[in-house]
Amino acid sequence: AEEEQRLKDAMERAEQRRLEIEQRTQQKMAERQAQIEKEREERAERKAKEAAEEQRRKEEKEQERQRLKEEKELERKRLQEEAEKEAHNQMLEALKKKEAKEKLKMESQKRQEERQAKIEAKAALKEKEMLEKEREKKEASEKKLEQERLKQQWREEERERKKQALKEQQAQQKELARQRQEEA
């Protein structure tokens, strides 16, 4: 009977130890899971902040671009008005000087001057449009490069996340294997 009691006590102790180990293992796993969750939340929060910051920068850049465009347009209009005014003044001056001359000659010269002014204005406008197109092309190219860079960055981060997840999975599997070995 004494032998039986000793055996029973030993079995109870072993069972108690097994339960303790199991409880510790579960506790460790729960802690690790909580840590992983916390890290994931922190990463997500960082990502959201970064995205918001990026969006804010983009909006600021767009506003600045729009402002500059409007300024340029106002300047172009002002210059055009000045050029038209100047051309008009020159024409009036020319007419005044040639009042004494024949009407036919005066009319002919007037037409010639108007044609020249139109050609020059057209050429100037064409030049401005060409420069504007080049600038827009350059901006589009820069935008495309920026998008590519962001895409690449996202791919790299995705790759890093997958690698990290695999590492964590392997670590958990190792830990489980070690615990099973201990229990065995």
PDB file of C-alpha atoms in Angstrom, residues 13 29 37 46 53 57 64 73 102 105 109 140 144-145 162 166 171:
ATOM      1  CA  ARG A  13       3.669  15.202  -9.384  1.00  0.00           C
ATOM      2  CA  MET A  29       2.609  31.667 -27.016  1.00  0.00           C
ATOM      3  CA  GLU A  37      -0.165  41.925 -32.945  1.00  0.00           C
ATOM      4  CA  ARG A  46       3.381  54.095 -39.254  1.00  0.00           C
ATOM      5  CA  GLU A  53       2.260  62.736 -45.097  1.00  0.00           C
ATOM      6  CA  ARG A  57       3.136  66.729 -49.768  1.00  0.00           C
ATOM      7  CA  GLU A  64       2.089  75.232 -55.855  1.00  0.00           C
ATOM      8  CA  GLU A  73      -1.110  82.727 -67.407  1.00  0.00           C
ATOM      9  CA  GLU A 102      -1.092 109.400-100.693  1.00  0.00           C
ATOM     10  CA  LYS A 105       0.410 104.218-100.181  1.00  0.00           C
ATOM     11  CA  GLN A 109       1.782 100.270 -95.621  1.00  0.00           C
ATOM     12  CA  ALA A 140       4.859  64.114 -66.581  1.00  0.00           C
ATOM     13  CA  LYS A 144       6.077  58.776 -63.723  1.00  0.00           C
ATOM     14  CA  LEU A 145       9.525  58.290 -62.161  1.00  0.00           C
ATOM     15  CA  LYS A 162       6.755  38.188 -46.194  1.00  0.00           C
ATOM     16  CA  LEU A 166       8.247  33.414 -42.581  1.00  0.00           C
ATOM     17  CA  ALA A 171      10.600  30.539 -34.932  1.00  0.00           C
TER      18      ALA A 171
END
